[in-house]
PDB file of C-alpha atoms in Angstrom:
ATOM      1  CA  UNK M   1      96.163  58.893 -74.314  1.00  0.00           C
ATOM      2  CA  UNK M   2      98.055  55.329 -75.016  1.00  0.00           C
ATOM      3  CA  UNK M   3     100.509  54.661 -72.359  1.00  0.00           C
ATOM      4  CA  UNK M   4      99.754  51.690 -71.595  1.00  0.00           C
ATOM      5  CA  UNK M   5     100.080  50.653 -75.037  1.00  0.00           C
ATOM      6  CA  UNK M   6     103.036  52.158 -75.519  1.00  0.00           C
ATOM      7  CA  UNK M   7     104.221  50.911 -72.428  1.00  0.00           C
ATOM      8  CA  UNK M   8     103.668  46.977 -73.783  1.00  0.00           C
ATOM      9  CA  UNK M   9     105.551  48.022 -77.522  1.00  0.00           C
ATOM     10  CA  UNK M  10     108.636  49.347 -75.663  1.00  0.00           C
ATOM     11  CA  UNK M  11     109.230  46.749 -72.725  1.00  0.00           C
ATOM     12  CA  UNK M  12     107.836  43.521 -75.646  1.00  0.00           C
ATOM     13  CA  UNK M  13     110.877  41.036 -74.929  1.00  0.00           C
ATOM     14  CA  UNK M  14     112.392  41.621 -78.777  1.00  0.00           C
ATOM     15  CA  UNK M  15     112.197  45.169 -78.598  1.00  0.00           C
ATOM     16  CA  UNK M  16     114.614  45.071 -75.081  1.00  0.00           C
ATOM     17  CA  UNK M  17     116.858  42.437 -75.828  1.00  0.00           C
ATOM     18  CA  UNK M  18     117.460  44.256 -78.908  1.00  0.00           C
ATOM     19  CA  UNK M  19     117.672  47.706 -77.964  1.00  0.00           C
ATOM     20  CA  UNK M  20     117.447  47.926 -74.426  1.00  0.00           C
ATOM     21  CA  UNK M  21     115.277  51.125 -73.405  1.00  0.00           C
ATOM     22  CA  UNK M  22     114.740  54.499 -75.623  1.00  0.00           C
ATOM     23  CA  UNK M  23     117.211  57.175 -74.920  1.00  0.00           C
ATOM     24  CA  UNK M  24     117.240  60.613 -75.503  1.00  0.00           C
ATOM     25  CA  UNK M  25     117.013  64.534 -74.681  1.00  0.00           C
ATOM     26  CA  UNK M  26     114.564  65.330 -71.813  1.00  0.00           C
ATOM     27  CA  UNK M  27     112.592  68.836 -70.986  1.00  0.00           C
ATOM     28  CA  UNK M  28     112.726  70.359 -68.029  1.00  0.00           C
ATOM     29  CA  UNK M  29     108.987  70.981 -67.699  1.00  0.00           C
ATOM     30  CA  UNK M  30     105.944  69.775 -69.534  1.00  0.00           C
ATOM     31  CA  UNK M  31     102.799  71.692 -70.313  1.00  0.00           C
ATOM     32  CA  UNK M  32     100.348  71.319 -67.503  1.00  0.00           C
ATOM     33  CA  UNK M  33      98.161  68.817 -69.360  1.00  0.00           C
ATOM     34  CA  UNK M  34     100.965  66.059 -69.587  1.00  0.00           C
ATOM     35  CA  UNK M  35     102.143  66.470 -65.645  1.00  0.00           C
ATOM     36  CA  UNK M  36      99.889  63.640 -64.918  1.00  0.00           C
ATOM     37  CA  UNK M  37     100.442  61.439 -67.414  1.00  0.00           C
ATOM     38  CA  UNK M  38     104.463  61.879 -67.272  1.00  0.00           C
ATOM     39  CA  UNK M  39     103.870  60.625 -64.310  1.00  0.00           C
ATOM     40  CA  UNK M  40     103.106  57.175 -65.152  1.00  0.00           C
ATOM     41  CA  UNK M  41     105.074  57.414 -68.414  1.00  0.00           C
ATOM     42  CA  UNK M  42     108.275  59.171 -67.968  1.00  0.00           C
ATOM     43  CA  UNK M  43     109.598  59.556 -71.348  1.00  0.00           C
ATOM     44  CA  UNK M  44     106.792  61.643 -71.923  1.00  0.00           C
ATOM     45  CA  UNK M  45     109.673  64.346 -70.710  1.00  0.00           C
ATOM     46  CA  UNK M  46     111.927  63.282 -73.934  1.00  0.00           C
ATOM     47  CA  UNK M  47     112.428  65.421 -76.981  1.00  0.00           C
ATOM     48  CA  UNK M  48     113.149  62.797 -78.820  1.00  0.00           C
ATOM     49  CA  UNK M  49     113.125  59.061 -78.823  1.00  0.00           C
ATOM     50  CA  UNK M  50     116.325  57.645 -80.127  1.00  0.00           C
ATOM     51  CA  UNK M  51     117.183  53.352 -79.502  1.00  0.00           C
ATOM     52  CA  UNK M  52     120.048  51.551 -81.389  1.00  0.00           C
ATOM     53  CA  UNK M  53     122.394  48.706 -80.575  1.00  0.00           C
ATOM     54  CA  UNK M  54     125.788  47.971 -81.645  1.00  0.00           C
ATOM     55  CA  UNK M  55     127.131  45.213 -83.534  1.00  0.00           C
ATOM     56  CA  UNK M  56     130.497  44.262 -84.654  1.00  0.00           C
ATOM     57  CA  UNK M  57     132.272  45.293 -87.690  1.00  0.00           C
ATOM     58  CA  UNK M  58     132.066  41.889 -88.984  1.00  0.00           C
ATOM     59  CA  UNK M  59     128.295  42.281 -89.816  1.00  0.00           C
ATOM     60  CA  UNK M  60     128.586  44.841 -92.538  1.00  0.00           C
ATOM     61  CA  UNK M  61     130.728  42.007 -94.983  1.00  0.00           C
ATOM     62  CA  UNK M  62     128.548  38.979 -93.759  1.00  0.00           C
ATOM     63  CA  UNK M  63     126.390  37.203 -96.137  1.00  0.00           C
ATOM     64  CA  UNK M  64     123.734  37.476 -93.714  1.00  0.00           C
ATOM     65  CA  UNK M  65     123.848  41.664 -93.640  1.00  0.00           C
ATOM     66  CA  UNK M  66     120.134  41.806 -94.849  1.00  0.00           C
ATOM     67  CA  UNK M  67     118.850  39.168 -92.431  1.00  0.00           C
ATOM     68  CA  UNK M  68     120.863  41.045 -90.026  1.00  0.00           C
ATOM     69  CA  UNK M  69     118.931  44.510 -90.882  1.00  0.00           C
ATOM     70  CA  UNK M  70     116.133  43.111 -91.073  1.00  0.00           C
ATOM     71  CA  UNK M  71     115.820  40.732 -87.481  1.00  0.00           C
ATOM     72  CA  UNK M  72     116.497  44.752 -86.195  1.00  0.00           C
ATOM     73  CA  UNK M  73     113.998  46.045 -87.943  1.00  0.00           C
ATOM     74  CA  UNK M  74     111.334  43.707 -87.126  1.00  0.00           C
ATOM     75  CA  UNK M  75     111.343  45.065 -83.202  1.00  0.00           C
ATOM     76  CA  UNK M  76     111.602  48.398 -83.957  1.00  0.00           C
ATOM     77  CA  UNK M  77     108.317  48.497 -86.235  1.00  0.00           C
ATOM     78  CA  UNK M  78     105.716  48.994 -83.615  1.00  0.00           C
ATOM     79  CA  UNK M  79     107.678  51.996 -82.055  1.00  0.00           C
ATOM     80  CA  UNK M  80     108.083  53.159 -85.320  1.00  0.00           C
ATOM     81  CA  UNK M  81     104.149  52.594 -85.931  1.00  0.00           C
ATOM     82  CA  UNK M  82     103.426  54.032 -82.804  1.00  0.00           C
ATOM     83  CA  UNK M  83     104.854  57.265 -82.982  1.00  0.00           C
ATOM     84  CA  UNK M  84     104.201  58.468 -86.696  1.00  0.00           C
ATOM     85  CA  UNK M  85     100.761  57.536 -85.466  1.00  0.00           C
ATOM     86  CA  UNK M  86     101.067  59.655 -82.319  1.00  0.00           C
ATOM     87  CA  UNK M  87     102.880  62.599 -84.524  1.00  0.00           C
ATOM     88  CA  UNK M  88     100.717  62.176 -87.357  1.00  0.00           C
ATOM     89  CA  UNK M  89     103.055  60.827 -89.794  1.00  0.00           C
TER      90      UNK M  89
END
């Protein structure tokens, strides 16, 4: 019911440069009611939504760890927003 919405949270600029794209498992099929809409939203096929990125070992001594965590965070809010809202959490 929200694709394009969630199509603007996961291609904002922070949220890619950040994490790139959301990864994970897909389905096979999809319930007949989602066939359209997995059509203009893809990941609509995943069983989960899983995005990370890696940084270097040298992060987890810095003084700056906590900025670190949280200029990571900051992108991944809306997704995280998002879908508790659209899972009811």
């Amino acid at each position: 019911a929200h694709l394009d919405e969630f199509a603007k949270i996961i291609n904002a600029e922070d949220f890619r440069s950040t994490f790139g794209e959301i990864r994970g498992g897909k389905n096979k099929r999809l319930p007949k009611e989602l066939e359209a809409a997995a059509e203009k939203q893809p990941m609509l096929f995943n069983k989960n939504f899983n995005f990370f990125c890696k940084l270097d070992g040298k992060h987890i001594l810095s003084d700056k760890l906590t900025e670190t965590v949280i200029d990571h965070y900051r992108p991944a809010e809306p997704v995280k927003q998002f879908l508790g809202r659209a899972f009811d959490l």
